[in-house]
XYZ file of C-alpha atoms in Angstrom:
504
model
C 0.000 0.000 0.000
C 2.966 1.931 0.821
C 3.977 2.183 -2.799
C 1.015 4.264 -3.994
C 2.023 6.594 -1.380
C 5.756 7.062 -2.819
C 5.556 7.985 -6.172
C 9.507 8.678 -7.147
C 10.028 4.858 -7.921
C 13.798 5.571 -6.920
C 13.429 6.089 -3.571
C 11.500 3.322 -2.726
C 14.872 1.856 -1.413
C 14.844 4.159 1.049
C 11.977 2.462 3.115
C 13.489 1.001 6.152
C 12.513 0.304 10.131
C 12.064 3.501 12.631
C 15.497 2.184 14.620
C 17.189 2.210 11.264
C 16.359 5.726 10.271
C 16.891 6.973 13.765
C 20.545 5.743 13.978
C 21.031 9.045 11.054
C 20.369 11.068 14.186
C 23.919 11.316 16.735
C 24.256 12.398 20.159
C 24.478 16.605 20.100
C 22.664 16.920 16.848
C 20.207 19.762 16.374
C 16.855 17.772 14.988
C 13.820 19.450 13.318
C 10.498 17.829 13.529
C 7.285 18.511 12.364
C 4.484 18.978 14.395
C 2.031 21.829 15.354
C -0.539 21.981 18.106
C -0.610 18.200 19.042
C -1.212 18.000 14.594
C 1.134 16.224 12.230
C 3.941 14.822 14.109
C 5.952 12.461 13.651
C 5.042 9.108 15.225
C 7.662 6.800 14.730
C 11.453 8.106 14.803
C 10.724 9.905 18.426
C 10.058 6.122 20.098
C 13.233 4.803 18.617
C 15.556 7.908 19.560
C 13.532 7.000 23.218
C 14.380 3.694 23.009
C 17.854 4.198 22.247
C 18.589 6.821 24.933
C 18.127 4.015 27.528
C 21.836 2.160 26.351
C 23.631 4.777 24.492
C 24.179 8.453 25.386
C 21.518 10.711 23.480
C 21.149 14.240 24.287
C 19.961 16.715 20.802
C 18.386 19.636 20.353
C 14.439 19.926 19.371
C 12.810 22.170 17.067
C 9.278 21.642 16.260
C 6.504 24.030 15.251
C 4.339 24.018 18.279
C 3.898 21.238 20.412
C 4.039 17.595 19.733
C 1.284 14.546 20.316
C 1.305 11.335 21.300
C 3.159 11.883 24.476
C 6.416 12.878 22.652
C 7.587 14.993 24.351
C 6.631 13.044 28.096
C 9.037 10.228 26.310
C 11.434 12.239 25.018
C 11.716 14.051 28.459
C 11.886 10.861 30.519
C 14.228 9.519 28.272
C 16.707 12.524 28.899
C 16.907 12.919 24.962
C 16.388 16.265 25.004
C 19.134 18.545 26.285
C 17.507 21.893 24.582
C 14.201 22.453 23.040
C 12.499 25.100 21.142
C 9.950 27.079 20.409
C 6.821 25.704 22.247
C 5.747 22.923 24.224
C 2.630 22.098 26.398
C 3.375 18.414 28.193
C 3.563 18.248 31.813
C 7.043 16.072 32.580
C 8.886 18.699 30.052
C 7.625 21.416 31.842
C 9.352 20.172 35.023
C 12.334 19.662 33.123
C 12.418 22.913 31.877
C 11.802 24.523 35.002
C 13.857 22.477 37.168
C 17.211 23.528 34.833
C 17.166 20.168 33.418
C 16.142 20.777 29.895
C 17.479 24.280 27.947
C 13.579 25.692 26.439
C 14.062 28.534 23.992
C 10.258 30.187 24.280
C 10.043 31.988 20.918
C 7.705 33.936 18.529
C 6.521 31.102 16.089
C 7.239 33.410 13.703
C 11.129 33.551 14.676
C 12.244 30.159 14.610
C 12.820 29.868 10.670
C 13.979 33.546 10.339
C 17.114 32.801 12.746
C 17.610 29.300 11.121
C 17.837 31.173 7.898
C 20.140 33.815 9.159
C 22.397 31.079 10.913
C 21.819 32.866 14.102
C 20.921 29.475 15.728
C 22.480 25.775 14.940
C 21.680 24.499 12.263
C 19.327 21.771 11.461
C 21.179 18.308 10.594
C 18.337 15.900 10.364
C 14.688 16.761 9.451
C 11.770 14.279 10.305
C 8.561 15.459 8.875
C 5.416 13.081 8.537
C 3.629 13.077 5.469
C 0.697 11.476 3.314
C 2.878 10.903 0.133
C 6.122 12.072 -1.772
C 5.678 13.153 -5.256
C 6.846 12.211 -8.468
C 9.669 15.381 -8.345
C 10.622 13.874 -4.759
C 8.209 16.580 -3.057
C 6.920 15.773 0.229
C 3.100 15.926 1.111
C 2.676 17.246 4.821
C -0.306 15.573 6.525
C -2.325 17.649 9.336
C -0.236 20.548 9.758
C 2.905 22.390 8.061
C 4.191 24.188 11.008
C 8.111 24.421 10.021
C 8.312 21.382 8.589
C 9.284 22.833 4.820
C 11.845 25.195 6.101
C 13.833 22.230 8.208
C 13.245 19.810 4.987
C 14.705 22.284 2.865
C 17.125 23.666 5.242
C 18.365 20.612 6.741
C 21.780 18.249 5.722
C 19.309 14.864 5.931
C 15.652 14.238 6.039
C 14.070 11.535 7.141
C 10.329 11.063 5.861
C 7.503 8.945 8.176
C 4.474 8.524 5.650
C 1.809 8.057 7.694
C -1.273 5.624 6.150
C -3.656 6.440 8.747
C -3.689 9.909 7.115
C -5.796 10.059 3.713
C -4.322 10.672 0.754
C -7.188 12.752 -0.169
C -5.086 15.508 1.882
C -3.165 16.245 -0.849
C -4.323 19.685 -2.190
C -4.811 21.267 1.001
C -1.404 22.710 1.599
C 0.034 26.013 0.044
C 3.831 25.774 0.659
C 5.672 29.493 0.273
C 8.711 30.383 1.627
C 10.127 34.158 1.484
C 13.044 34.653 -0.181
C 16.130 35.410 0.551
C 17.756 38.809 2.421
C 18.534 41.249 1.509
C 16.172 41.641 -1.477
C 12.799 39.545 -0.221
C 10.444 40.434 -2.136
C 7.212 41.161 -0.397
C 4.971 38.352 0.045
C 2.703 38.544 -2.656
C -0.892 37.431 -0.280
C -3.334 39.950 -0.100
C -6.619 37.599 0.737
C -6.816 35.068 3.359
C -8.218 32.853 0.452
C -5.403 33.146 -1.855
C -2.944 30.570 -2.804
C 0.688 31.376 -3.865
C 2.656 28.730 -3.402
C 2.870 24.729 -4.384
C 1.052 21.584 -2.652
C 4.062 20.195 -1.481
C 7.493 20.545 -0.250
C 10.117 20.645 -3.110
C 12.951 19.586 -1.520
C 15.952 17.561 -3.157
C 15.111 13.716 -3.465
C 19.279 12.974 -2.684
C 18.093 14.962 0.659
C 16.101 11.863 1.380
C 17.894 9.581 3.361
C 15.126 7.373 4.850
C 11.318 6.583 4.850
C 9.481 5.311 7.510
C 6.210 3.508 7.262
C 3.808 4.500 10.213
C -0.036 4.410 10.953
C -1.171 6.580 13.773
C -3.717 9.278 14.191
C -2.880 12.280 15.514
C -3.570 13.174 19.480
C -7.497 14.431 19.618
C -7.294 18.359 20.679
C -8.437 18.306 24.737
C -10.154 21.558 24.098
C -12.725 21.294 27.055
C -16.817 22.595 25.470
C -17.896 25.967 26.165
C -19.448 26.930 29.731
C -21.275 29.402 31.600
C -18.030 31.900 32.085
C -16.291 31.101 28.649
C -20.288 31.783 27.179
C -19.698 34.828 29.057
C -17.045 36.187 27.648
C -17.676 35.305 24.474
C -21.356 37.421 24.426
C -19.624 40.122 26.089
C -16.769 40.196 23.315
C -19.940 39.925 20.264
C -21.922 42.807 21.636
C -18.328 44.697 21.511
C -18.206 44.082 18.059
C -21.714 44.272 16.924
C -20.823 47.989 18.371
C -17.957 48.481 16.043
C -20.245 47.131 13.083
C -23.101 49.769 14.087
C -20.122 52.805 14.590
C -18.840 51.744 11.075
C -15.429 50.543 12.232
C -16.069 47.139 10.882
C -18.113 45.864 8.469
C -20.848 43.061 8.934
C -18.149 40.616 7.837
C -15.680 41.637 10.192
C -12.249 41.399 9.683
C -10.348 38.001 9.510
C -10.127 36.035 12.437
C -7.569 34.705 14.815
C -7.979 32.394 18.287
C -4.957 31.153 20.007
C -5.213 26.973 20.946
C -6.838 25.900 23.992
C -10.204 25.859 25.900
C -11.047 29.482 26.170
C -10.318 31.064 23.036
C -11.629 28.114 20.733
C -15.263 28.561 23.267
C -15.479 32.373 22.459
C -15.014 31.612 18.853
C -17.743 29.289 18.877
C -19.791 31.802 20.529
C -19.809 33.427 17.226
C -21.972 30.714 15.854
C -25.275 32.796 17.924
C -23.416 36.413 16.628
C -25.426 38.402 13.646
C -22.066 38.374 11.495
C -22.226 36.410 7.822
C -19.275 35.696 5.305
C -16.302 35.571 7.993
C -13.335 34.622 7.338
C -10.223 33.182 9.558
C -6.338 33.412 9.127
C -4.911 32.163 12.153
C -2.345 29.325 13.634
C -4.576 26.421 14.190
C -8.304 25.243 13.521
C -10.140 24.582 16.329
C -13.854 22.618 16.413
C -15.195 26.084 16.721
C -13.766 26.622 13.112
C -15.347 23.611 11.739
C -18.987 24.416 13.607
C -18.218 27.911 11.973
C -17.538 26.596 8.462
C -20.761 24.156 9.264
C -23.013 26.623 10.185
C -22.561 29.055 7.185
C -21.348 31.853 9.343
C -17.619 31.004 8.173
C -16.569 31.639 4.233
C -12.681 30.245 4.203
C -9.705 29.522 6.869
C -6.647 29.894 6.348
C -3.931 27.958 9.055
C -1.083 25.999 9.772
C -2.593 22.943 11.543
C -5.808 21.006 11.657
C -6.336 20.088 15.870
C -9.413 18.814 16.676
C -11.465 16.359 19.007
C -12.296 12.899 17.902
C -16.056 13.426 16.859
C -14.538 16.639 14.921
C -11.633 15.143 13.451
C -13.971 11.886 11.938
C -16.258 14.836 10.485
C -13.373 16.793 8.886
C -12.215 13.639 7.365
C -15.277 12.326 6.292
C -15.932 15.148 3.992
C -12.192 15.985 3.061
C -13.230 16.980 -0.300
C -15.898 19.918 0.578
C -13.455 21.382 3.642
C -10.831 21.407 1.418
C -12.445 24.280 -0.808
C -13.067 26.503 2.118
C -9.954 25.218 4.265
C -5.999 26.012 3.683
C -2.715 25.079 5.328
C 0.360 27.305 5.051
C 3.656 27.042 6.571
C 3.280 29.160 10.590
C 5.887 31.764 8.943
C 3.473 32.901 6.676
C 0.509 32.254 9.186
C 2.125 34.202 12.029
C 4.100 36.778 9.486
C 3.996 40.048 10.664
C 3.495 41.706 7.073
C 0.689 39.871 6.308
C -0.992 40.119 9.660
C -0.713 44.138 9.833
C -1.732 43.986 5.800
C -4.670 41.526 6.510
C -5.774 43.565 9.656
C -6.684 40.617 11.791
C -8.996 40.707 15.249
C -7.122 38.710 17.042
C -8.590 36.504 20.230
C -5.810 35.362 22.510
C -6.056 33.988 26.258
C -4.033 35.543 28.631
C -2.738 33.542 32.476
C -3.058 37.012 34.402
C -3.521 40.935 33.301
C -2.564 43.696 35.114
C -4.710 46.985 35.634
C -2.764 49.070 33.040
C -3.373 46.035 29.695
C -0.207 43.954 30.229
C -0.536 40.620 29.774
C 1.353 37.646 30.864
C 0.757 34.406 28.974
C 3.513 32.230 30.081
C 5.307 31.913 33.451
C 3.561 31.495 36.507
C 4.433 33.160 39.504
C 6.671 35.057 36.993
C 9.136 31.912 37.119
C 7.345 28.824 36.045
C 7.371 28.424 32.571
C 3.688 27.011 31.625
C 3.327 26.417 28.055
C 4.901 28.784 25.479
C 4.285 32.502 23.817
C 3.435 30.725 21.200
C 2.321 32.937 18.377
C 0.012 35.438 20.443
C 2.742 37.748 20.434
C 3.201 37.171 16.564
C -0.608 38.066 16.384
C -1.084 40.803 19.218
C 1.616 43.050 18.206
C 0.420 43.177 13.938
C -3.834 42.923 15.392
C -6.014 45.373 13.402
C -7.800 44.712 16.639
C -5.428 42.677 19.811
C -7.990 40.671 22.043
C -6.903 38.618 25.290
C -9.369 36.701 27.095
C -9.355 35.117 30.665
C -11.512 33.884 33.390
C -11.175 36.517 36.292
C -9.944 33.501 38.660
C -8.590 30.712 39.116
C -8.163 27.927 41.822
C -11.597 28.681 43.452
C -11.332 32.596 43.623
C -7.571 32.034 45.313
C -6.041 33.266 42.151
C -7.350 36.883 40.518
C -6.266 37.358 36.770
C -6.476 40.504 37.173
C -3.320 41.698 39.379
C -1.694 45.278 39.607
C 1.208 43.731 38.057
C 1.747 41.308 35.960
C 4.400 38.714 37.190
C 5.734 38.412 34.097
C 5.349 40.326 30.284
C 4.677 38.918 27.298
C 2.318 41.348 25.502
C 2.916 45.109 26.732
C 0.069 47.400 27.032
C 0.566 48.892 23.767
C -0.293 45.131 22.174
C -3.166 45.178 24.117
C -6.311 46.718 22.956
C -9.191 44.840 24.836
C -9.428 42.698 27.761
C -12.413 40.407 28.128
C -13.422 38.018 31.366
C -16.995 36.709 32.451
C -17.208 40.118 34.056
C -17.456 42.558 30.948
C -15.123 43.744 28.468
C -12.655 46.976 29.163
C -11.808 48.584 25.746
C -8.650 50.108 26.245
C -8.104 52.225 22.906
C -7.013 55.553 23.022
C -6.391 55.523 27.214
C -3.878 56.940 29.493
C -2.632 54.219 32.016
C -4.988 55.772 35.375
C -8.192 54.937 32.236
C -6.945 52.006 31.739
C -6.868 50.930 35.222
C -10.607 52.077 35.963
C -11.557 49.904 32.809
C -10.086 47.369 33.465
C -10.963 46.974 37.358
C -14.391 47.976 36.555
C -14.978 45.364 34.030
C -12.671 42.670 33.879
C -12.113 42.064 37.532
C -14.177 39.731 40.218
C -16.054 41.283 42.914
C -14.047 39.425 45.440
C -10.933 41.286 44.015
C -12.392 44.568 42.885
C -12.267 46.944 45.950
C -8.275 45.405 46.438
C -7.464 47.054 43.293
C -9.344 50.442 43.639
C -7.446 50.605 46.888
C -4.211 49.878 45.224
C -4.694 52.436 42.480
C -5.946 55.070 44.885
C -2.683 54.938 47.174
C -0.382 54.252 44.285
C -1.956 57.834 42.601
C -1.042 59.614 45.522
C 2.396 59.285 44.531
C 2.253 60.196 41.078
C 3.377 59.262 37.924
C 1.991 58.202 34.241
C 1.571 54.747 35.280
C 1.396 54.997 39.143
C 2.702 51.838 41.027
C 3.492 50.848 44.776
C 6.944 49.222 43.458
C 6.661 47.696 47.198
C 3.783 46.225 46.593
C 3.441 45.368 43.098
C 3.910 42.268 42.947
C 2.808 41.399 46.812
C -0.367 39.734 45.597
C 1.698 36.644 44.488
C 3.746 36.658 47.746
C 0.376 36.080 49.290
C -0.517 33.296 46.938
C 2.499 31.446 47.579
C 2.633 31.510 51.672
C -0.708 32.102 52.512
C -2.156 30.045 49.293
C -4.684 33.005 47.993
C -4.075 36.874 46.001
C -6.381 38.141 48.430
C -5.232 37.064 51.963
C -7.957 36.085 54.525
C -10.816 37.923 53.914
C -10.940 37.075 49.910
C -10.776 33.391 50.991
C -13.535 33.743 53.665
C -15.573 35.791 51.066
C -14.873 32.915 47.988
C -15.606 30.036 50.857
């Protein structure tokens, strides 16, 4: 069956086992595999370089596009395989790693990664593993799920080492645009000026001599654990549509909108499907990943086209999408994530963008990474790819956490990944605080007015009001700032003893 799926008779010699194409990969290489969001990774060659590890010294650097599935990362980690990785990851063992000192994690834009590959301001990439559906009569590979970086390693690196996975349908060919920019320093600009538009080719062209091995797999990609939309998360979501059904009635945006972007995970893909009950027809998406809310968009007529670099969806979703491959695929598009998450395109496109946010402080800066300020949680990711370029920058949040212990919104952020002047709105169950054209003090009364919980609300006025006293653009007790999290971490709660009464 394999053979249908290879279609460069010459390299059918290159088919061998998993352990065999592994052994291409040495101790202190710098590996590139493909993979974005839990979509399109490669199944296979991670398990042998895991099983190796445990009688041979192993250590190599990572790159991916986003995070892996199928545990890879968990056995990768356990394994002590990885000795640096980059640019996102979201498993639980890693994390440890990575915040115990034990494994080097490079948390980058997801625009960045190729850019600094291509400028040889990081190692290089010796062996590329990319999964695929098929390889072309020219030698071209055929990503399956998700494109992430997977052409720029295959083209940038020495080897590459392709799994072609069965369980994936062929019929995916055709749903891939693969475009690279050009070389520096004359890149031409990038010639996309509609989220719909194609400009590139349906494969990777890469050199067939590149390919040194082909592994045979058949495994299904991890299900996105995107939890269904609740009471808060339906909150936020009708607070954020009668924001914008204001902007359509001002005549800042038309009844279309602009195109769409949600980061990955619970929240953002919930207040995306909210828009599913919103009055606004012929939308259209160009962001990282799709999410079921994309498909029950696409479903329900309110969506026209998406544009992304990954396909991550639940089970029942993923059967659907796959079912009826042929009729997604005219309204559906996969491009590599450094023309997803490309700043030119993003500013020229003019994107609302719908990001989740860990904790906000009262002046619009928003952490999305590091709890406590220390703790590395998941990644930036690309919200800081998106936020920055936004015709209109979103971040969305439940006000707390843990039971009303934790308040998202804090004076201070612990730690910044999106300044204020990325940030244009703040949503939570609450309201919405629309922070356009505001000093810092407006910002703070917005934001504690409408974004904050009742439990925390009358903390923050206080903090504001004796923090104005001493002046300043953006008044802060420096003493203080950051005291809420002291509290958290020896008396367990922001809000000290009477918060946790109150909540109880």
């Amino acid at each position: 069956m394999y053979k249908e799926r290879i279609r460069l008779a010459s390299l059918l010699d290159k088919v061998m086992p998993a352990e065999a194409a592994a052994a291409m990969i040495r101790d202190g290489m710098t590996v590139g595999m493909s993979g974005f969001t839990r979509a399109g990774d490669c199944k296979a060659v991670p398990q042998a370089l895991a099983r190796r590890a445990a009688h041979e010294p192993l250590r190599i650097t990572l790159m991916t596009g986003a995070s892996l599935g199928n545990d890879t990362d968990k056995m990768l980690a356990e394994a002590n395989v990885l000795a640096r990785r980059l640019p996102f990851q979201v498993d639980a063992t890693l994390r440890r790693k990575i915040n115990a000192g034990e494994v080097m994690f490079i948390d980058q834009h997801l625009s960045e990664t190729v850019e600094q590959l291509r400028g040889r301001q990081i190692a290089p990439v010796d062996v590329a593993v990319v999964e695929a559906v098929a390889i072309t009569e020219s030698g071209g590979i055929v990503p399956s799920t998700s494109v992430g970086n997977s052409a720029s390693f295959a083209m940038l690196a020495q080897k590459v080492i392709v799994e072609i996975n069965l369980s994936m349908p062929a019929g995916l060919e055709g749903l891939h645009d693969i475009y690279l920019p050009t070389a520096r320093p004359h890149r031409q600009p990038i010639p996309l000026v509609s989220v719909d538009q194609r400009i590139g080719l349906p494969f990777i062209p890469v050199d067939p001599a590149k390919i040194a091995a082909i592994v045979i797999t058949q495994k299904d990609d991890s299900p996105s654990n995107a939890l269904p939309p609740d009471q808060e998360t339906r909150q936020i979501a009708g607070h954020l549509n009668d924001f914008l059904s204001h902007e359509v009635r001002s005549g800042r945006l038309a009844p279309s909108l602009q195109p769409l972007q949600a980061g990955i995970g619970t929240i953002a893909n919930a207040v995306l499907h909210g828009l599913i009950d919103s009055p606004f027809r012929d939308l259209t998406m160009y962001s990282e990943v799709l999410q079921d809310s994309t498909i029950e968009l696409l479903d329900a007529g309110r969506l026209r086209f998406a544009s992304a670099s990954s396909v991550t969806l639940t089970s029942a979703v993923y059967a659907r999408f796959l079912a009826d491959l042929e009729r997604y695929k005219a309204r559906v598009i996969l491009r590599p994530q450094e023309i997803s998450n490309h700043p030119e395109l993003l500013r020229r496109l003019g994107l609302i963008t719908i990001n989740t946010a860990l904790e906000c402080d009262i002046y619009g800066n928003v952490n999305s990474t590091h709890v406590g300020g220390t703790h590395m949680m998941n990644g930036i990711g690309g919200s800081g790819d998106f936020a920055r370029n936004a015709h209109l920058s979103v971040f969305v949040t439940k006000s707390m956490a843990k039971a009303g212990a934790i308040s998202s919104i804090v004076p201070m952020v612990s730690h910044v990944d999106h300044t204020e002047h990325d940030v244009d709105v703040i949503v939570t169950e609450h309201g919405l605080a629309d922070l356009r054209g505001l000093a810092p003090r407006e910002r703070a009364q917005q934001v504690i007015a409408n974004c904050a919980d009742p439990l925390y609300r009358e903390l923050l006025r206080d903090y504001v009001t004796r923090a104005t006293r001493r002046g300043g653009h953006t008044p802060h007790l420096i003493e203080e700032a950051l005291a809420w999290h002291v509290r958290l971490r020896e008396q367990g709660t922001m809000g000290g003893t009477k918060v946790a009464l109150a909540a109880a």
